[in-house]
Coordinates of C-alpha atoms in Angstrom, one line a residue:
Chain C
M1 CA 7.0 -55.3 -25.0
A2 CA 9.3 -52.8 -27.1
Y3 CA 6.2 -51.0 -28.9
G4 CA 4.4 -50.7 -26.0
L5 CA 7.2 -49.1 -23.9
L6 CA 7.4 -46.6 -27.0
G7 CA 4.1 -46.0 -26.3
I8 CA 4.3 -45.3 -23.4
V9 CA 7.4 -42.7 -23.8
T10 CA 5.7 -41.2 -26.6
T11 CA 2.1 -41.1 -25.0
F12 CA 4.2 -38.6 -22.2
G13 CA 6.0 -36.7 -23.8
L14 CA 3.3 -35.5 -26.2
A15 CA 1.5 -34.9 -22.5
W16 CA 4.7 -32.8 -21.2
V17 CA 4.5 -31.1 -24.3
S18 CA 0.6 -30.3 -24.1
A19 CA 1.3 -30.0 -20.4
G20 CA 3.7 -27.2 -20.3
V21 CA 1.6 -25.3 -23.1
F22 CA -1.2 -24.8 -21.2
L23 CA 0.5 -24.6 -17.7
A24 CA 1.3 -21.8 -19.6
L25 CA -1.2 -20.5 -20.9
R26 CA -3.3 -20.6 -17.6
C27 CA -0.4 -18.2 -15.3
H28 CA -0.6 -16.3 -18.8
R29 CA -0.2 -12.7 -17.8
E30 CA 1.9 -13.6 -14.6
G31 CA 4.9 -13.2 -15.1
R32 CA 7.7 -15.8 -15.8
L33 CA 6.7 -19.7 -15.5
F34 CA 10.4 -20.7 -14.3
G35 CA 11.3 -17.8 -12.4
P36 CA 14.3 -18.4 -9.8
S37 CA 11.4 -20.3 -7.6
S38 CA 9.0 -21.0 -9.2
R39 CA 10.8 -23.3 -11.9
W40 CA 10.3 -26.7 -9.9
W41 CA 7.1 -26.4 -9.1
A42 CA 6.0 -25.4 -12.6
L43 CA 8.1 -28.7 -13.5
A44 CA 6.7 -31.1 -10.5
A45 CA 2.9 -30.1 -12.2
V46 CA 4.4 -30.6 -15.8
A47 CA 5.5 -34.1 -15.0
L48 CA 2.4 -34.6 -12.3
T49 CA 0.1 -34.2 -15.6
S50 CA 2.1 -35.8 -18.0
G51 CA 2.1 -38.7 -15.8
T52 CA -1.4 -38.5 -15.2
S53 CA -2.3 -38.4 -18.4
T54 CA -0.1 -41.4 -19.7
I55 CA -1.8 -43.5 -16.9
A56 CA -5.0 -42.8 -17.6
A57 CA -4.7 -43.0 -21.2
F58 CA -3.1 -46.1 -20.9
A59 CA -6.0 -47.1 -18.3
G60 CA -8.7 -46.4 -20.0
V61 CA -7.4 -48.1 -23.3
A62 CA -7.5 -51.0 -20.9
L63 CA -10.8 -50.7 -19.4
M64 CA -12.3 -50.3 -22.4
R65 CA -11.8 -53.6 -23.4
V66 CA -13.1 -54.8 -20.2
V67 CA -15.4 -52.8 -19.0
P68 CA -18.5 -52.4 -20.7
P69 CA -19.3 -48.8 -22.3
F70 CA -22.6 -48.2 -20.4
V71 CA -19.8 -48.4 -17.0
L72 CA -17.7 -45.7 -18.1
G73 CA -21.1 -43.3 -18.7
I74 CA -21.9 -43.8 -15.6
V75 CA -18.6 -43.0 -14.4
V76 CA -17.7 -40.5 -17.0
P77 CA -20.3 -37.8 -15.1
S78 CA -18.4 -38.1 -12.2
G79 CA -16.5 -35.1 -12.9
L80 CA -18.9 -32.8 -12.1
W81 CA -18.9 -34.1 -8.5
L82 CA -15.0 -34.1 -8.5
S83 CA -14.8 -30.8 -10.5
N84 CA -16.7 -29.3 -7.0
I85 CA -14.3 -31.1 -5.1
E86 CA -10.7 -29.2 -7.1
R87 CA -13.0 -25.9 -6.6
I88 CA -12.8 -26.4 -2.4
G89 CA -8.7 -26.9 -2.8
R90 CA -8.3 -24.3 -4.6
R91 CA -9.8 -22.2 -1.3
R92 CA -6.4 -19.6 -0.2
P93 CA -4.0 -21.1 1.8
E94 CA -5.3 -18.7 4.8
E95 CA -8.4 -20.8 4.2
R96 CA -8.2 -24.0 4.3
H97 CA -8.4 -27.1 7.3
G98 CA -6.7 -29.9 6.9
R99 CA -5.5 -31.4 3.3
I100 CA -8.1 -34.1 2.5
P101 CA -9.4 -32.1 -0.2
E102 CA -6.3 -32.5 -2.3
V103 CA -7.0 -36.0 -2.4
P104 CA -8.7 -36.6 -5.0
T105 CA -6.7 -34.0 -7.7
L106 CA -3.4 -36.1 -6.6
G107 CA -2.0 -32.9 -4.6
L108 CA -2.3 -31.1 -8.8
A109 CA -4.3 -28.5 -6.9
L110 CA -2.0 -28.2 -4.3
L111 CA 1.4 -28.1 -6.7
L112 CA -0.4 -25.1 -9.3
D113 CA -1.6 -23.2 -5.8
R114 CA 2.4 -23.5 -4.9
L115 CA 3.0 -22.4 -8.3
H116 CA 1.1 -19.7 -8.0
Q117 CA 2.3 -18.5 -4.9
A118 CA 6.0 -19.1 -6.4
M119 CA 5.5 -17.1 -9.6
A120 CA 4.6 -14.2 -7.4
D121 CA 7.4 -13.6 -5.4
D122 CA 9.6 -13.8 -8.1
R123 CA 7.1 -10.5 -9.6
L124 CA 7.6 -8.9 -7.0
T125 CA 11.1 -9.4 -6.0
W126 CA 11.6 -8.3 -9.7
C127 CA 9.7 -4.9 -8.9
E128 CA 12.0 -4.7 -5.5
S129 CA 15.1 -4.8 -7.0
R130 CA 14.3 -2.3 -9.1
V131 CA 13.0 0.1 -6.4
D132 CA 16.3 2.1 -4.3
Q133 CA 14.9 2.5 -1.0
M134 CA 18.4 4.7 -1.4
W135 CA 17.2 7.2 -3.7
N136 CA 16.5 10.8 -2.6
Q137 CA 12.8 11.9 -3.7
D138 CA 14.4 13.2 -7.4
Q139 CA 15.8 10.2 -8.6
L140 CA 12.6 8.8 -7.5
L141 CA 10.9 10.6 -10.1
A142 CA 13.4 10.4 -12.5
A143 CA 14.2 6.3 -11.7
A144 CA 9.5 6.7 -12.3
R145 CA 9.8 8.3 -14.9
Y146 CA 11.7 6.2 -16.7
Y147 CA 9.6 2.9 -15.9
H148 CA 7.1 5.1 -16.7
A149 CA 8.0 5.6 -20.3
A150 CA 10.3 2.7 -21.3
V151 CA 6.5 0.7 -19.8
K152 CA 4.2 3.2 -22.1
E153 CA 6.3 2.4 -25.0
R154 CA 7.0 -0.8 -25.4
L155 CA 3.2 -2.0 -24.7
P156 CA 0.6 -2.9 -26.6
T157 CA -1.6 0.5 -27.3
R158 CA -4.6 -1.0 -26.6
E159 CA -3.2 -2.6 -23.1
R160 CA -2.1 1.1 -22.3
R161 CA -5.7 2.1 -21.1
S162 CA -6.0 -0.7 -19.0
A163 CA -3.3 -0.6 -17.1
R164 CA -3.4 2.9 -16.0
L165 CA 0.6 3.4 -16.7
D166 CA -0.4 7.3 -16.9
A167 CA -2.8 7.2 -14.0
R168 CA 0.0 5.6 -11.5
I169 CA 2.8 8.0 -12.6
K170 CA 0.5 11.4 -11.7
A171 CA -0.3 9.2 -8.4
I172 CA 3.5 9.4 -7.9
E173 CA 4.2 12.8 -9.0
G174 CA 1.6 13.9 -6.4
R175 CA 2.8 12.2 -4.0
L176 CA 6.3 12.9 -4.2
D177 CA 5.3 16.8 -4.9
M178 CA 3.8 16.7 -2.0
V179 CA 6.5 15.0 0.1
R180 CA 9.2 17.8 -1.6
F181 CA 6.3 20.6 0.2
I182 CA 7.0 19.2 3.3
E183 CA 10.1 18.5 3.7
D184 CA 11.0 22.9 2.1
G185 CA 9.3 23.6 5.1
A186 CA 5.6 24.5 4.7
S187 CA 4.3 24.7 8.0
A188 CA 1.9 22.7 9.6
A189 CA -0.9 24.6 8.7
K190 CA -0.4 24.6 5.5
V191 CA 0.6 21.0 4.6
R192 CA -3.5 20.1 6.1
A193 CA -5.1 22.8 4.3
E194 CA -3.0 20.7 1.0
L195 CA -3.7 18.1 1.6
R196 CA -7.8 18.7 2.2
A197 CA -7.4 20.6 -1.4
R198 CA -5.8 17.5 -2.6
A199 CA -8.5 14.9 -1.3
R200 CA -11.5 16.7 -3.2
R201 CA -9.9 15.4 -6.0
E202 CA -8.2 12.5 -5.1
R203 CA -9.9 10.5 -2.3
R204 CA -6.8 8.4 -1.6
Y205 CA -5.2 11.6 0.0
E206 CA -7.9 11.2 3.1
R207 CA -5.7 8.3 4.2
Y208 CA -2.3 11.1 5.3
E209 CA -4.8 12.9 7.5
R210 CA -4.3 10.8 10.9
Y211 CA -0.5 12.5 10.1
R212 CA -1.4 15.6 9.3
D213 CA 0.6 16.7 12.8
D214 CA 3.1 14.6 12.7
L215 CA 5.0 15.8 8.9
M216 CA 7.7 13.6 9.4
R217 CA 5.7 10.7 9.2
L218 CA 3.4 11.9 7.0
A219 CA 5.9 12.8 4.4
A220 CA 7.6 9.1 5.1
L221 CA 4.3 7.3 4.0
L222 CA 3.0 9.8 1.4
R223 CA 7.0 8.2 -0.3
H224 CA 5.9 4.6 1.3
D225 CA 3.1 4.7 -0.6
A226 CA 4.3 6.7 -4.1
E227 CA 6.6 3.4 -4.2
Q228 CA 4.3 1.0 -3.5
E229 CA 2.5 2.2 -6.3
L230 CA 6.2 2.5 -8.7
I231 CA 6.1 -1.3 -8.4
R232 CA 3.0 -1.6 -9.3
L233 CA 3.7 0.4 -12.5
L234 CA 6.5 -2.3 -12.7
D235 CA 4.1 -5.1 -11.7
I236 CA 2.5 -4.4 -15.1
A237 CA 6.0 -4.6 -16.6
Y238 CA 7.1 -8.1 -15.6
R239 CA 2.7 -9.2 -16.4
F240 CA 4.1 -8.2 -19.9
R241 CA 7.8 -10.1 -19.5
F242 CA 9.6 -7.3 -20.0
Y243 CA 12.2 -8.8 -18.0
R244 CA 14.7 -6.9 -19.3
L245 CA 13.4 -3.9 -18.4
K246 CA 17.3 -1.6 -16.6
G247 CA 17.3 -1.2 -13.7
Y248 CA 17.2 2.7 -13.1
A249 CA 21.1 4.2 -13.3
G250 CA 20.7 7.4 -14.0
A251 CA 21.4 8.1 -9.8
T252 CA 24.5 7.1 -8.7
R253 CA 23.0 5.8 -4.6
E254 CA 23.9 8.4 -2.5
P255 CA 22.6 9.4 0.7
R256 CA 18.9 10.9 1.0
V257 CA 19.2 14.8 1.6
G258 CA 17.0 16.3 3.3
S259 CA 15.8 12.9 4.3
V260 CA 12.2 12.9 6.0
A261 CA 14.3 12.1 9.3
E262 CA 15.9 15.3 9.4
L263 CA 12.1 18.1 8.5
R264 CA 12.5 20.4 10.6
P265 CA 8.9 21.6 9.6
H266 CA 9.2 25.9 9.7
P267 CA 7.4 26.9 13.5
Chain F
M1 CA -34.4 6.8 4.1
A2 CA -33.7 5.6 0.2
L3 CA -30.6 5.7 -1.6
S4 CA -30.0 6.6 -5.2
R5 CA -29.1 3.9 -7.9
R6 CA -27.0 6.3 -9.4
G7 CA -23.9 3.6 -8.5
K8 CA -25.0 1.1 -11.6
D9 CA -25.3 3.8 -14.2
R10 CA -21.1 4.2 -13.0
P11 CA -20.2 0.7 -13.2
S12 CA -16.5 1.6 -14.2
S13 CA -16.4 4.1 -11.0
V14 CA -17.6 1.1 -9.0
D15 CA -14.7 -1.4 -10.3
E16 CA -12.2 2.1 -9.8
E17 CA -13.7 2.3 -6.2
T18 CA -12.9 -1.4 -5.5
I19 CA -9.1 -1.7 -7.2
G20 CA -9.0 1.5 -5.0
L21 CA -9.8 -0.1 -1.9
Q22 CA -7.5 -2.7 -2.2
Q23 CA -4.7 -1.2 -3.3
E24 CA -4.9 1.3 0.3
V25 CA -5.0 -1.6 2.1
V26 CA -2.2 -3.6 1.1
D27 CA -0.3 0.3 1.3
E28 CA -1.7 0.8 5.0
I29 CA -0.4 -4.0 5.7
T30 CA 3.1 -2.7 3.6
W31 CA 3.7 0.3 6.1
Y32 CA 2.6 -1.3 8.7
M33 CA 5.0 -3.8 8.4
R34 CA 7.6 -1.3 6.6
E35 CA 7.7 0.8 9.8
H36 CA 7.0 -1.6 12.4
K37 CA 10.9 -4.0 10.5
V38 CA 8.5 -7.3 10.1
T39 CA 9.9 -8.7 6.4
R40 CA 7.5 -10.7 4.1
S41 CA 8.9 -14.1 5.5
D42 CA 8.5 -12.5 8.8
L43 CA 4.6 -12.4 8.0
A44 CA 4.4 -15.0 6.1
G45 CA 6.0 -17.4 9.1
A46 CA 3.5 -16.2 11.7
M47 CA 0.3 -16.6 9.0
G48 CA 1.8 -20.4 8.7
V49 CA 2.1 -19.9 4.8
S50 CA 4.7 -19.6 2.1
P51 CA 6.1 -16.0 2.0
G52 CA 4.8 -16.2 -2.2
R53 CA 1.2 -16.8 -1.2
V54 CA 2.1 -13.0 1.4
S55 CA 3.5 -11.5 -2.2
Q56 CA 0.6 -12.5 -3.6
I57 CA -1.5 -10.6 -1.4
L58 CA 0.8 -7.9 -1.0
S59 CA 0.6 -7.5 -4.4
G60 CA -3.3 -6.6 -5.2
G61 CA -3.4 -8.2 -7.3
E62 CA -6.5 -10.7 -5.9
N63 CA -9.7 -9.9 -4.8
L64 CA -9.3 -10.3 -0.9
T65 CA -11.4 -11.5 1.4
L66 CA -12.9 -10.6 4.8
R67 CA -10.7 -13.4 6.2
T68 CA -7.8 -13.1 4.8
L69 CA -7.6 -10.2 6.1
G70 CA -8.2 -11.3 9.2
S71 CA -5.1 -13.2 9.1
V72 CA -2.9 -11.0 7.9
V73 CA -3.8 -8.4 10.9
A74 CA -4.4 -11.0 13.5
A75 CA -0.4 -12.2 12.4
L76 CA 0.4 -9.0 12.7
G77 CA -1.1 -8.0 16.0
A78 CA -2.6 -5.6 14.3
R79 CA -6.3 -4.0 14.4
F80 CA -8.1 -3.1 11.9
E81 CA -9.6 0.6 11.8
I82 CA -13.2 0.8 9.1
T83 CA -15.0 3.3 8.8
L84 CA -18.2 4.0 6.8
R85 CA -19.6 7.3 5.7
P86 CA -21.7 8.9 2.7
D87 CA -20.1 10.3 0.4
D88 CA -21.4 13.3 -0.8
D89 CA -20.9 12.9 -4.1
F90 CA -22.3 9.9 -4.9
V91 CA -25.6 8.7 -2.4
T92 CA -28.1 11.5 -2.9
G93 CA -30.6 10.7 -0.4
A94 CA -34.2 10.1 -0.1
R95 CA -35.3 10.0 -3.6

C-alpha cells in the first residue's frame, strides 16, 4: 500500500517536472510562463497534465493485466481522431460555438488557450509600461533609440535580421520626423508633397493620405504609429526574455511641448 | 489580362507585405480605439472574449483571420474599408 502511494507520488512528481519542461518549450519566445496574469493558467495546465498522465499511467498498467494487447492495438489509433478534435478545440475564441470540442481534451485545450492569452496580456502590459504617452516627440525618439540600442546589444546576431530592429527604428524616426515637420508649421501643401514623396519609398505612408487636410489628426496618427512600432520593438525584447530591461529614464515627465492639440498650421 | 508571376521570384517581399498588412490593420484598430477611448477591457467585453485574447490580437503575433477581424470591427461598431488597386511595381499586365 505504502509502495503504491509512493509510486503514485513519484509518478506525479516526475510528470509535473516533465509537464513544466514541455510547457516551457511550447511557450518558447512568447515570454514569461509564470507572469502576473499567466502564472495560474500555467500552474493549472501543469497540474492537469501531470494528474492526467499519472492516472493514465496507472490505468494503462492495470489495463494491460486484464485486456488482451490486440484491444490496445485497436484503441490507440483513435488518437488520430482525438487529435483532430483537439485541433477543433484550438479554434480562436471568437470563432467557437459551444464548448463541446473541449470535452475530449479534458479542458486542456481551453487552459492552454487561456495561458497563451494571459501571456500575451503580460507581454503587452510590459511593453506599454515602457512607453509614456506624456513624452514629447524628442523624448519618444530618444526612448526609441535607447530601447533599440539596448535590444540590439543583447539580441543574438543571427536573430537581429529577422527581428528587423533597424527597420523598426527607421520607421519610428520617419514618422516622428514627419510630426516635427508638421509641428514646425509646414503648410498643408508641403505636408502633402512630403507625404507623397515618402509614400513612393514606403507604401505604409499611403495610410496617412486621408488626413492630409487635417494636420492635427495626421500628426496624432503619425505619433500613434510611432508608439505602436516602439511597442513592437519592445515585444521582441520581452520574447527574448530581457525582462529586466529598464524603462527609458533619460527624460523627466513633463507635458508634451508643442503638442498636436496646439497645432496651428501656417496659412 | 494575364498576371505576371514575379511574386514567385520575390518570396521575401510577399512575407514582408503580409507582415506590413497585418501591422497596418493592428495600427488601424488601436488608432480607432484611442480616438474613441475604447480600452482593451471594453473591447474584450464587447467581443465576449478575455482581455488577454484582445492583447493577443493587438500584439500582431498571429495571422488574423477575416472572422477575427470581423468580430473586432463589429464589437467596435465600426466599418472596415478595403481597396485593392494595381501596384505599379508589381503587376505588369498582359504577357
